[in-house]
Amino acid sequence: MIQRSFQKIFSILLIISLLIGSLEYIPNIIIVRSEASGFVVSGVSWGSLSIPSCVGPGSKDQMLTISLKYNGNDPVPGILALLYLPAGFEDSLSKTSTAQTIYNRLISKGDIITLTYWIDIDPSLTPGEYSAELQIYNYSNTSILISDLYLNISLRNIADIEVQNNLYYIYSGDNNLSIQLINNGSGAAYGVSVSISSQQLLIYSNKIFIGDLSAQNSSLINVSLYAPFSAVGNMIPINLVINYIDECGLSETKSLTVYTIVVDRPSTPQIMLTAYPRTLFAGMINNITISAINTGSSTVNNIKISFNIPQQLTLINGSSQWLINYLEPGESVNTTLVLMPLGLSSDRTLMQIYATVTYIDQYNIIRTFSTAILLTILQPNLSISVDITPNILISGAVNNVSINVMNTGSAPIYSVALSISFSQYVIVKGLEGVWRVGDLNVRESRSLNVSIMTPQSLVGKILATITISYIDPSGVFRTETKMLSLDVVSRGDVITLKISPQNLRYGFNIIELSLLNNDLGSIRNVMLSATSPQLVFVNFSGTWYVGDLAPREVKTLYIKVFVSSTISTTAQLTISVSYTDAAGSSQTRSWVYWFFVSQSSPMLTLSIYPTTLFPGENNVSINISNIGEDPVYNIVVSFNIQGALSENFDGKWFVGDLLPNESKRLVITLITSQTQTTVSIVATLNYLDVGGALRSETRSIGLIVSPTNIPNFKISIDPYIIVGGRVSKINISIVNIAPIRFDNVFVTISSAGGISFIGFDGRWLIGAIQPNETRSIALNVYTGPVNTRQIIGLSISITYLNPYTNNILTDTCTLSINVIPDISRQQIQIISSSNVLIAGSVNNISLRIINPNQYDVTGLVLTISPPSSGNIILMSSDVYTIDDIRPESFVEVSVPIYLPSSVSSNTISLSVSATYFDGVAISTVSKNFVFLIAMPPNVVVTSYTVMPQTITPGGMFSVTLSLSNVGAGTAYNVSVSVRESRLYTPIMGQQIFVGDMSKGASTTISFSFRASNELANLVNMTNITTFTQRFNFTRTFTRTFNFTPPFTSNISRGFISPLEMPMTQIVIMISYSDNIGKSYISSITIPLTINISTTTRTETHTSILTILSSSIISIASAVAIVIVIVALYIFYRRRKR
């Protein structure tokens, strides 16, 4: 019995010991996660792991590859992998947020397997990192979860390079084709290069390097190519291969095709430039009117005219760049250039302004040519007059005189300076050295008062030499010297006479006579008489009663005289003065003066424009100008014309009078024959010069007669591509490119077959057509259905009368019309740019109307029908009218719509209908658009609390947040997370799922953390900035592209390290979505206060289970000891019994 009891007690103790001993072998599943089994993610990539791709928002059917490594010990026969995608991602196959794939092969430890999914990405997402959950189940028993993994999916901005236009016209021969590349994507393309090839065109440069092309930007590439003449009328493709590096650092290649239609190259430019006047004056402001004329039969657009103006021509006003939007046939526009020629010293200079003209012709081809505008630069009349008043000095006295300077020329002069010297010794006060006169405008004068002291012994004439320097309007420095004679009289001379000027010109002149009383007393009854054998007095009888003269009094008389051109070089004037002196005696004094007569010749120029004539009528402009300094009177020009007939002109032109710089113009009509090659015009000019002399001059001018262009008409058709099996409208234009008028113009239009005219019998009577005049006719034609492209000829015959030769002429030509098959009659397409409306705001909906057909769509009426519920308010008209949509083109209409914030539904519909004429019938297309209504939420942190306020390294602390939704709608799937950091460890997890928060809702959440012991060391660092920068790093990717020359692109990207945040803060991330699934992410930074301690301390932290295990062991040991004692006690008692 005792033995049996002892065995039971021993068994109990043994069991208790085994249980206690096994406690230390219980695994810590809460703190440490075993890595000895399951799968780990070894790689995630769009595309394949070997050929990755760059994927962004809006991409569809994108392959996502996930690489897994199996670390388990037991083989797995296969797995079922479920990928739970974040908001905005969708499985391409199931169209749900869960994607699945099966791997049905045996998986052993260390194996790496690859899983493939096909994903659609919502375009409303933004580039960034998105988290997805991957659950892996046993394939043979799907109830067994092997691994639950999380992985990041990256979205980047994607480049999308397209051509802005895929159809171009080019000429036969050399061309410079400009192709616009545009990046329609949201990401940049780096190191863009384009390879160009064509089987039928010769490409001179097959590779063009562009460089970087940012998002929504474009680049223009110029392709130099040659099109053979045999390609005229054909549509030829050009292949473009675009290579670039995307924002993921991957090489991308895209192939595009543009098409060219080759047309025949015109022989002459379509723009003609004319300029008037072509004669300029140096140093003066000249206005030149330049006209641009469209001499062709079609409209030209985007005309740009650049003037290369020589340096000697200063542009005062106007622009060297002239932009014209468009010019219709025969239309002309004008611009004015204000020029001032400077720095020219020659009397006559020829200069050219080169004009470069660029425009887009009817085929949308850019054409460029250069032309020269010839100008003649003449020097203006420069004349300066200087006199000294009075010109009579008294010997032995101080004489106050005035030096007068006047600009008598026709142009201003600048920086005028004057110096004077005398032939006899005198003392001059008030003019020491040089008199800086300054600038003088035309007819402007300046005066300087000086004092001249003459010696007592000086009597007679002295010569004053005056040197004048100035800068003319052309900027040329000039110097002139003038001589003036002064009379020095003794005090004994009672009366002194001064006469000026000393030089006379042909024609009318003013002579100034001044009498000075030198006596100490008054003289009376002064009488002056003047006679001259050469001069003719005007309104002067020859006698001047002066009257009395007080002492030193001066009286002046101005006499107008006429100088005849018959006078050679000098003219005589005799002056006699009688008076009664102070003593009462009668006195008489006489003087004889000689004037120098300047000989001047009239300067008349005669010019004729144009200098080239054509057979038939020619309007000729004859210009006569007076470029001299004097007027010319009673001009009569007689013309002797050889080689041409003048219409309504007798050969005489009474011009009349011409003042200086005046011109007159005569337009006459000259008729030349077909056989004439030159025209000679002899002009005889008869006129009276300023001196009254009759003069005659003869000028001879030769003109060239250019043969008439053959043919005399230019014929074009637009459009020249029509669709078979349809009624098409074409326009036939006829331009008279000859310089003469044609009468009785009759046009016959016929087709060899295939084209039928509707409402037209093929005959067109034009009548008379003037030079450069355009006549057009619009025809409705029909061609039968065709299966392939066909070319049908249209024969045009023009019969007309040349009214100058009475010859009946005929021009014929054949125009080609390309007939293309009517592949399909497609309805127009209406597309909306957005499918989401935001409540409480005005939304601009862009509707794109696309014409996918090969023909025009006309008369389109677009009607917007909002729902009857009144939830949508149109902010504009509900009817839009569009005149025409070209083939394979589109137009966009912006419809502003207001959506009230009170709307309750999640979707709303909008009906749009379009009625149009497609060339055969009136069609109607209706479409109902359904828009999602977005109610954007806004979850914000209204307050937060950190407990305790001061955190001890290694200690516990908590952060409490108050959240509130202040947005317009409910926030779904609200999740709050803490950014990971090694400086603190979340105790209950780093993410809290809040759920949905309705509008205006609030909630409170808390996070608990354990601060890291590293804070004690990091806080004690003296340079906190060094700590922060320690964890910031930038990685630079360097790629070298094999271009010529080589191109290297360095792309620097910053990577976020968990340790780069300041050590005294926690970053809280809040994520949620709205009612349409759009994701929102916001963050808040919460600063922390660390308890700084300079003492280094070491703490040992023991896990809860470890402490609990130790406690249990201790208790179990005590219990075991007690049981042993009790057992021994019982055994002892029983044995004692």
GROMACS .gro file of N, CA and C in nm, residues 919-983:
model
  195
  919GLY      N    1  -2.331   6.458  -9.751
  919GLY     CA    2  -2.312   6.465  -9.895
  919GLY      C    3  -2.417   6.389  -9.973
  920VAL      N    4  -2.485   6.299  -9.905
  920VAL     CA    5  -2.591   6.220  -9.971
  920VAL      C    6  -2.724   6.241  -9.901
  921ALA      N    7  -2.722   6.233  -9.771
  921ALA     CA    8  -2.847   6.242  -9.695
  921ALA      C    9  -2.818   6.309  -9.562
  922ILE      N   10  -2.927   6.346  -9.494
  922ILE     CA   11  -2.918   6.404  -9.360
  922ILE      C   12  -2.922   6.290  -9.259
  923SER      N   13  -2.825   6.286  -9.172
  923SER     CA   14  -2.814   6.180  -9.073
  923SER      C   15  -2.822   6.239  -8.933
  924THR      N   16  -2.862   6.155  -8.840
  924THR     CA   17  -2.873   6.196  -8.700
  924THR      C   18  -2.806   6.090  -8.613
  925VAL      N   19  -2.726   6.136  -8.521
  925VAL     CA   20  -2.658   6.048  -8.426
  925VAL      C   21  -2.693   6.096  -8.286
  926SER      N   22  -2.731   6.003  -8.200
  926SER     CA   23  -2.764   6.036  -8.062
  926SER      C   24  -2.678   5.951  -7.969
  927LYS      N   25  -2.642   6.011  -7.858
  927LYS     CA   26  -2.560   5.939  -7.760
  927LYS      C   27  -2.596   5.988  -7.621
  928ASN      N   28  -2.604   5.893  -7.531
  928ASN     CA   29  -2.636   5.925  -7.392
  928ASN      C   30  -2.511   5.902  -7.307
  929PHE      N   31  -2.460   6.008  -7.248
  929PHE     CA   32  -2.342   6.000  -7.164
  929PHE      C   33  -2.385   5.986  -7.018
  930VAL      N   34  -2.323   5.894  -6.947
  930VAL     CA   35  -2.348   5.874  -6.804
  930VAL      C   36  -2.223   5.919  -6.728
  931PHE      N   37  -2.239   6.012  -6.638
  931PHE     CA   38  -2.128   6.068  -6.563
  931PHE      C   39  -2.139   6.025  -6.417
  932LEU      N   40  -2.027   5.991  -6.360
  932LEU     CA   41  -2.020   5.968  -6.216
  932LEU      C   42  -2.015   6.102  -6.143
  933ILE      N   43  -2.082   6.109  -6.031
  933ILE     CA   44  -2.083   6.233  -5.952
  933ILE      C   45  -1.986   6.215  -5.835
  934ALA      N   46  -1.885   6.295  -5.835
  934ALA     CA   47  -1.784   6.286  -5.731
  934ALA      C   48  -1.821   6.376  -5.613
  935MET      N   49  -1.817   6.315  -5.492
  935MET     CA   50  -1.836   6.390  -5.367
  935MET      C   51  -1.704   6.385  -5.291
  936PRO      N   52  -1.610   6.472  -5.318
  936PRO     CA   53  -1.476   6.459  -5.259
  936PRO      C   54  -1.478   6.482  -5.108
  937PRO      N   55  -1.430   6.384  -5.030
  937PRO     CA   56  -1.419   6.402  -4.886
  937PRO      C   57  -1.287   6.472  -4.851
  938ASN      N   58  -1.273   6.507  -4.725
  938ASN     CA   59  -1.150   6.569  -4.677
  938ASN      C   60  -1.134   6.536  -4.529
  939VAL      N   61  -1.054   6.432  -4.501
  939VAL     CA   62  -1.031   6.388  -4.364
  939VAL      C   63  -0.908   6.462  -4.310
  940VAL      N   64  -0.928   6.535  -4.201
  940VAL     CA   65  -0.821   6.614  -4.145
  940VAL      C   66  -0.805   6.579  -3.997
  941VAL      N   67  -0.687   6.606  -3.945
  941VAL     CA   68  -0.659   6.589  -3.802
  941VAL      C   69  -0.691   6.721  -3.732
  942THR      N   70  -0.793   6.720  -3.650
  942THR     CA   71  -0.831   6.844  -3.582
  942THR      C   72  -0.747   6.871  -3.458
  943SER      N   73  -0.696   6.764  -3.393
  943SER     CA   74  -0.610   6.781  -3.276
  943SER      C   75  -0.536   6.651  -3.251
  944TYR      N   76  -0.426   6.659  -3.174
  944TYR     CA   77  -0.352   6.540  -3.137
  944TYR      C   78  -0.291   6.562  -2.998
  945THR      N   79  -0.262   6.450  -2.929
  945THR     CA   80  -0.204   6.454  -2.795
  945THR      C   81  -0.095   6.348  -2.786
  946VAL      N   82   0.022   6.386  -2.732
  946VAL     CA   83   0.133   6.293  -2.710
  946VAL      C   84   0.148   6.276  -2.558
  947MET      N   85   0.142   6.152  -2.513
  947MET     CA   86   0.156   6.122  -2.370
  947MET      C   87   0.263   6.016  -2.351
  948PRO      N   88   0.357   6.036  -2.263
  948PRO     CA   89   0.383   6.163  -2.193
  948PRO      C   90   0.440   6.267  -2.289
  949GLN      N   91   0.437   6.391  -2.246
  949GLN     CA   92   0.484   6.498  -2.334
  949GLN      C   93   0.633   6.490  -2.358
  950THR      N   94   0.708   6.440  -2.259
  950THR     CA   95   0.852   6.423  -2.274
  950THR      C   96   0.880   6.274  -2.277
  951ILE      N   97   0.946   6.229  -2.384
  951ILE     CA   98   0.966   6.086  -2.409
  951ILE      C   99   1.106   6.048  -2.366
  952THR      N  100   1.114   5.935  -2.293
  952THR     CA  101   1.243   5.883  -2.248
  952THR      C  102   1.286   5.772  -2.344
  953PRO      N  103   1.412   5.774  -2.393
  953PRO     CA  104   1.460   5.663  -2.478
  953PRO      C  105   1.440   5.529  -2.411
  954GLY      N  106   1.378   5.437  -2.484
  954GLY     CA  107   1.346   5.306  -2.431
  954GLY      C  108   1.213   5.300  -2.362
  955GLY      N  109   1.147   5.414  -2.342
  955GLY     CA  110   1.022   5.417  -2.271
  955GLY      C  111   0.901   5.405  -2.362
  956MET      N  112   0.783   5.399  -2.305
  956MET     CA  113   0.657   5.389  -2.378
  956MET      C  114   0.596   5.527  -2.392
  957PHE      N  115   0.526   5.550  -2.505
  957PHE     CA  116   0.450   5.672  -2.523
  957PHE      C  117   0.336   5.644  -2.620
  958SER      N  118   0.236   5.731  -2.620
  958SER     CA  119   0.120   5.714  -2.707
  958SER      C  120   0.087   5.845  -2.776
  959VAL      N  121   0.021   5.834  -2.895
  959VAL     CA  122  -0.024   5.948  -2.974
  959VAL      C  123  -0.172   5.930  -3.002
  960THR      N  124  -0.253   6.027  -2.959
  960THR     CA  125  -0.398   6.023  -2.979
  960THR      C  126  -0.436   6.128  -3.083
  961LEU      N  127  -0.512   6.086  -3.185
  961LEU     CA  128  -0.551   6.173  -3.296
  961LEU      C  129  -0.702   6.189  -3.297
  962SER      N  130  -0.748   6.310  -3.325
  962SER     CA  131  -0.890   6.338  -3.349
  962SER      C  132  -0.909   6.366  -3.496
  963LEU      N  133  -0.989   6.283  -3.564
  963LEU     CA  134  -1.012   6.295  -3.707
  963LEU      C  135  -1.151   6.350  -3.734
  964SER      N  136  -1.164   6.427  -3.843
  964SER     CA  137  -1.295   6.481  -3.883
  964SER      C  138  -1.300   6.490  -4.034
  965ASN      N  139  -1.413   6.452  -4.091
  965ASN     CA  140  -1.436   6.462  -4.236
  965ASN      C  141  -1.505   6.595  -4.264
  966VAL      N  142  -1.430   6.691  -4.318
  966VAL     CA  143  -1.484   6.824  -4.346
  966VAL      C  144  -1.513   6.841  -4.495
  967GLY      N  145  -1.513   6.731  -4.570
  967GLY     CA  146  -1.535   6.739  -4.714
  967GLY      C  147  -1.681   6.738  -4.751
  968ALA      N  148  -1.707   6.715  -4.883
  968ALA     CA  149  -1.844   6.720  -4.934
  968ALA      C  150  -1.911   6.585  -4.936
  969GLY      N  151  -1.835   6.476  -4.917
  969GLY     CA  152  -1.896   6.345  -4.924
  969GLY      C  153  -1.833   6.251  -4.824
  970THR      N  154  -1.878   6.126  -4.828
  970THR     CA  155  -1.831   6.023  -4.736
  970THR      C  156  -1.691   5.978  -4.775
  971ALA      N  157  -1.605   5.959  -4.675
  971ALA     CA  158  -1.471   5.904  -4.696
  971ALA      C  159  -1.477   5.754  -4.669
  972TYR      N  160  -1.439   5.674  -4.769
  972TYR     CA  161  -1.449   5.530  -4.759
  972TYR      C  162  -1.311   5.471  -4.729
  973ASN      N  163  -1.315   5.360  -4.653
  973ASN     CA  164  -1.194   5.283  -4.624
  973ASN      C  165  -1.084   5.372  -4.566
  974VAL      N  166  -1.122   5.450  -4.466
  974VAL     CA  167  -1.025   5.538  -4.403
  974VAL      C  168  -0.925   5.453  -4.325
  975SER      N  169  -0.799   5.475  -4.352
  975SER     CA  170  -0.691   5.400  -4.287
  975SER      C  171  -0.584   5.499  -4.244
  976VAL      N  172  -0.539   5.484  -4.117
  976VAL     CA  173  -0.436   5.572  -4.061
  976VAL      C  174  -0.315   5.487  -4.029
  977SER      N  175  -0.199   5.526  -4.079
  977SER     CA  176  -0.077   5.449  -4.058
  977SER      C  177   0.035   5.541  -4.014
  978VAL      N  178   0.137   5.476  -3.956
  978VAL     CA  179   0.255   5.548  -3.909
  978VAL      C  180   0.372   5.512  -4.000
  979ARG      N  181   0.444   5.613  -4.044
  979ARG     CA  182   0.560   5.585  -4.127
  979ARG      C  183   0.665   5.512  -4.043
  980GLU      N  184   0.720   5.407  -4.103
  980GLU     CA  185   0.815   5.322  -4.033
  980GLU      C  186   0.943   5.396  -4.000
  981SER      N  187   0.998   5.368  -3.881
  981SER     CA  188   1.124   5.426  -3.838
  981SER      C  189   1.189   5.335  -3.736
  982ARG      N  190   1.321   5.329  -3.736
  982ARG     CA  191   1.390   5.246  -3.638
  982ARG      C  192   1.406   5.318  -3.505
  983LEU      N  193   1.357   5.441  -3.495
  983LEU     CA  194   1.370   5.517  -3.372
  983LEU      C  195   1.252   5.493  -3.277
   0.00000   0.00000   0.00000
